[in-house]
PDB file of C-alpha atoms in Angstrom:
ATOM      1  CA  MET D   8      60.579 -77.921 102.779  1.00 60.00           C
ATOM      2  CA  SER D   9      64.048 -78.281 105.005  1.00 80.00           C
ATOM      3  CA  ASP D  10      63.836 -74.297 104.985  1.00 83.00           C
ATOM      4  CA  LEU D  11      60.389 -74.162 105.568  1.00 83.00           C
ATOM      5  CA  THR D  12      60.540 -76.389 108.420  1.00 85.00           C
ATOM      6  CA  GLN D  13      63.879 -74.821 110.242  1.00 84.00           C
ATOM      7  CA  ARG D  14      61.117 -70.932 110.412  1.00 84.00           C
ATOM      8  CA  LEU D  15      58.474 -73.255 111.956  1.00 83.00           C
ATOM      9  CA  PHE D  16      61.362 -74.341 114.341  1.00 83.00           C
ATOM     10  CA  ASP D  17      61.483 -71.529 114.824  1.00 83.00           C
ATOM     11  CA  THR D  18      58.984 -69.781 115.324  1.00 85.00           C
ATOM     12  CA  VAL D  19      57.889 -72.105 117.924  1.00 82.00           C
ATOM     13  CA  ALA D  20      60.965 -72.064 119.698  1.00 81.00           C
ATOM     14  CA  SER D  21      60.660 -68.087 120.145  1.00 81.00           C
ATOM     15  CA  SER D  22      56.719 -68.483 120.676  1.00 81.00           C
ATOM     16  CA  ALA D  23      58.097 -70.623 123.549  1.00 76.00           C
ATOM     17  CA  LEU D  24      60.679 -68.595 124.557  1.00 79.00           C
ATOM     18  CA  ILE D  25      58.369 -65.468 124.850  1.00 82.00           C
ATOM     19  CA  THR D  26      55.608 -66.639 126.583  1.00 83.00           C
ATOM     20  CA  LEU D  27      56.119 -69.717 128.688  1.00 78.00           C
ATOM     21  CA  PRO D  28      57.524 -67.132 131.510  1.00 81.00           C
ATOM     22  CA  ILE D  29      54.337 -65.013 131.689  1.00 84.00           C
ATOM     23  CA  VAL D  30      52.554 -68.314 132.117  1.00 82.00           C
ATOM     24  CA  ALA D  31      55.101 -68.733 134.387  1.00 84.00           C
ATOM     25  CA  THR D  32      54.210 -65.799 136.002  1.00 87.00           C
ATOM     26  CA  ILE D  33      50.657 -66.629 135.883  1.00 86.00           C
ATOM     27  CA  PHE D  34      50.536 -69.434 138.006  1.00 86.00           C
ATOM     28  CA  VAL D  35      53.293 -67.897 140.199  1.00 86.00           C
ATOM     29  CA  ILE D  36      51.082 -65.222 141.466  1.00 87.00           C
ATOM     30  CA  THR D  37      48.115 -67.354 141.430  1.00 87.00           C
ATOM     31  CA  ARG D  38      48.829 -69.930 143.333  1.00 88.00           C
ATOM     32  CA  ARG D  39      50.069 -67.901 145.822  1.00 85.00           C
ATOM     33  CA  LEU D  40      46.591 -66.410 146.133  1.00 83.00           C
ATOM     34  CA  MET D  41      45.163 -68.990 146.609  1.00 83.00           C
ATOM     35  CA  ASN D  42      47.683 -70.060 149.167  1.00 80.00           C
ATOM     36  CA  GLN D  43      46.469 -66.889 151.021  1.00 76.00           C
ATOM     37  CA  VAL D  44      43.725 -66.951 150.735  1.00 72.00           C
ATOM     38  CA  MET D  45      42.969 -71.185 152.090  1.00 70.00           C
ATOM     39  CA  HIS D  46      45.607 -70.023 155.022  1.00 67.00           C
ATOM     40  CA  GLY D  47      42.766 -67.212 155.582  1.00 61.00           C
ATOM     41  CA  ARG D  48      39.843 -69.792 155.533  1.00 58.00           C
ATOM     42  CA  GLU D  49      41.481 -72.305 158.009  1.00 56.00           C
ATOM     43  CA  VAL D  50      42.246 -69.488 160.554  1.00 61.00           C
ATOM     44  CA  SER D  51      40.059 -69.318 163.358  1.00 62.00           C
ATOM     45  CA  ARG D  52      39.951 -67.600 166.176  1.00 66.00           C
ATOM     46  CA  TYR D  53      38.602 -66.559 169.785  1.00 68.00           C
ATOM     47  CA  ASP D  54      36.216 -63.016 170.004  1.00 67.00           C
ATOM     48  CA  ASN D  55      36.820 -61.854 173.717  1.00 70.00           C
ATOM     49  CA  ILE D  56      35.345 -59.752 173.186  1.00 75.00           C
ATOM     50  CA  LYS D  57      31.955 -61.182 172.613  1.00 70.00           C
ATOM     51  CA  HIS D  58      33.025 -64.131 174.678  1.00 70.00           C
ATOM     52  CA  GLU D  59      33.143 -66.698 171.613  1.00 70.00           C
ATOM     53  CA  ALA D  60      34.889 -68.580 169.063  1.00 71.00           C
ATOM     54  CA  VAL D  61      34.851 -66.696 165.201  1.00 69.00           C
ATOM     55  CA  LEU D  62      35.810 -70.193 163.081  1.00 68.00           C
ATOM     56  CA  SER D  63      37.230 -70.136 159.825  1.00 72.00           C
ATOM     57  CA  GLU D  64      34.523 -70.121 156.885  1.00 72.00           C
ATOM     58  CA  MET D  65      36.035 -73.797 155.518  1.00 74.00           C
ATOM     59  CA  ARG D  66      35.059 -74.890 159.275  1.00 76.00           C
ATOM     60  CA  ALA D  67      31.800 -73.083 158.862  1.00 78.00           C
ATOM     61  CA  SER D  68      30.302 -74.574 156.210  1.00 83.00           C
ATOM     62  CA  TYR D  69      31.829 -78.369 157.447  1.00 85.00           C
ATOM     63  CA  GLU D  70      29.242 -77.622 159.980  1.00 87.00           C
ATOM     64  CA  HIS D  71      26.529 -76.067 158.245  1.00 90.00           C
ATOM     65  CA  GLY D  72      26.513 -78.764 155.978  1.00 91.00           C
ATOM     66  CA  LEU D  73      26.307 -81.636 159.014  1.00 92.00           C
ATOM     67  CA  ALA D  74      23.706 -79.500 160.709  1.00 92.00           C
ATOM     68  CA  ASP D  75      21.537 -79.592 157.079  1.00 92.00           C
ATOM     69  CA  LEU D  76      22.509 -83.607 156.498  1.00 89.00           C
ATOM     70  CA  THR D  77      21.614 -84.028 160.787  1.00 88.00           C
ATOM     71  CA  ARG D  78      18.365 -82.218 159.988  1.00 89.00           C
ATOM     72  CA  GLU D  79      17.426 -84.361 157.044  1.00 88.00           C
ATOM     73  CA  MET D  80      18.352 -87.250 158.771  1.00 85.00           C
ATOM     74  CA  VAL D  81      15.985 -87.087 161.610  1.00 85.00           C
ATOM     75  CA  ALA D  82      12.920 -84.816 159.341  1.00 88.00           C
ATOM     76  CA  THR D  83      10.786 -87.138 159.863  1.00 89.00           C
ATOM     77  CA  ARG D  84       9.839 -90.852 162.364  1.00 89.00           C
ATOM     78  CA  ALA D  85      10.491 -92.627 159.548  1.00 88.00           C
ATOM     79  CA  ARG D  86      14.034 -91.582 158.999  1.00 86.00           C
ATOM     80  CA  TRP D  87      14.739 -91.137 163.118  1.00 85.00           C
ATOM     81  CA  GLU D  88      13.792 -94.489 163.483  1.00 86.00           C
ATOM     82  CA  GLU D  89      16.440 -95.442 160.618  1.00 85.00           C
ATOM     83  CA  ALA D  90      19.393 -94.068 161.653  1.00 83.00           C
ATOM     84  CA  ASN D  91      18.563 -95.650 165.051  1.00 84.00           C
ATOM     85  CA  HIS D  92      17.951 -98.336 164.092  1.00 83.00           C
ATOM     86  CA  LEU D  93      21.068-100.196 166.354  1.00 85.00           C
ATOM     87  CA  ILE D  94      19.601 -98.852 169.231  1.00 85.00           C
ATOM     88  CA  ILE D  95      16.994 -99.541 169.333  1.00 83.00           C
ATOM     89  CA  SER D  96      16.871-102.577 168.719  1.00 84.00           C
ATOM     90  CA  GLY D  97      19.243-103.027 171.358  1.00 82.00           C
ATOM     91  CA  GLN D  98      16.349-101.924 173.832  1.00 79.00           C
ATOM     92  CA  ARG D  99      13.712-104.442 172.700  1.00 78.00           C
ATOM     93  CA  ASN D 100      16.139-107.351 173.677  1.00 75.00           C
ATOM     94  CA  GLN D 101      16.554-105.704 176.664  1.00 72.00           C
ATOM     95  CA  PRO D 102      14.851-107.522 179.569  1.00 68.00           C
ATOM     96  CA  ALA D 103      12.589-105.473 181.682  1.00 66.00           C
ATOM     97  CA  THR D 104      13.544-104.339 184.469  1.00 61.00           C
ATOM     98  CA  SER D 105      11.850-102.670 187.604  1.00 62.00           C
ATOM     99  CA  SER D 106      13.884 -98.927 188.809  1.00 62.00           C
ATOM    100  CA  THR D 107      14.352-100.781 192.267  1.00 64.00           C
ATOM    101  CA  ASN D 108      16.733-102.817 191.037  1.00 67.00           C
ATOM    102  CA  ALA D 109      19.670-102.079 189.866  1.00 71.00           C
ATOM    103  CA  VAL D 110      21.805-101.850 186.597  1.00 72.00           C
ATOM    104  CA  ASP D 111      23.273-105.020 186.162  1.00 70.00           C
ATOM    105  CA  VAL D 112      27.113-103.683 183.703  1.00 74.00           C
ATOM    106  CA  ASP D 113      28.270-107.268 183.714  1.00 77.00           C
ATOM    107  CA  SER D 114      24.907-107.632 181.061  1.00 71.00           C
ATOM    108  CA  PHE D 115      25.644-104.887 178.709  1.00 60.00           C
TER     109      PHE D 115
END
């Protein structure tokens, strides 16, 4: 049994010696490529010809997502009131003033 165990150990060790450098090389190459891709997405610049900022892909996707969520949040009157309920309730608690009176900054 010990001869079989030794042969199995030798086979596993030789396989590990062959595959470990290959796996490590693939890992390093993949990591470098991903870093290059992510760095390319993070770069924003200013286009002098068009006179506008060219946003990175990552920032543009975040801003697009925020705009979509904002549109969804205020799509109906009920949603708008729910999103702005603190402002609305604060306005209801303010005493009515005429337009000729000065604004009292201390009561704000």
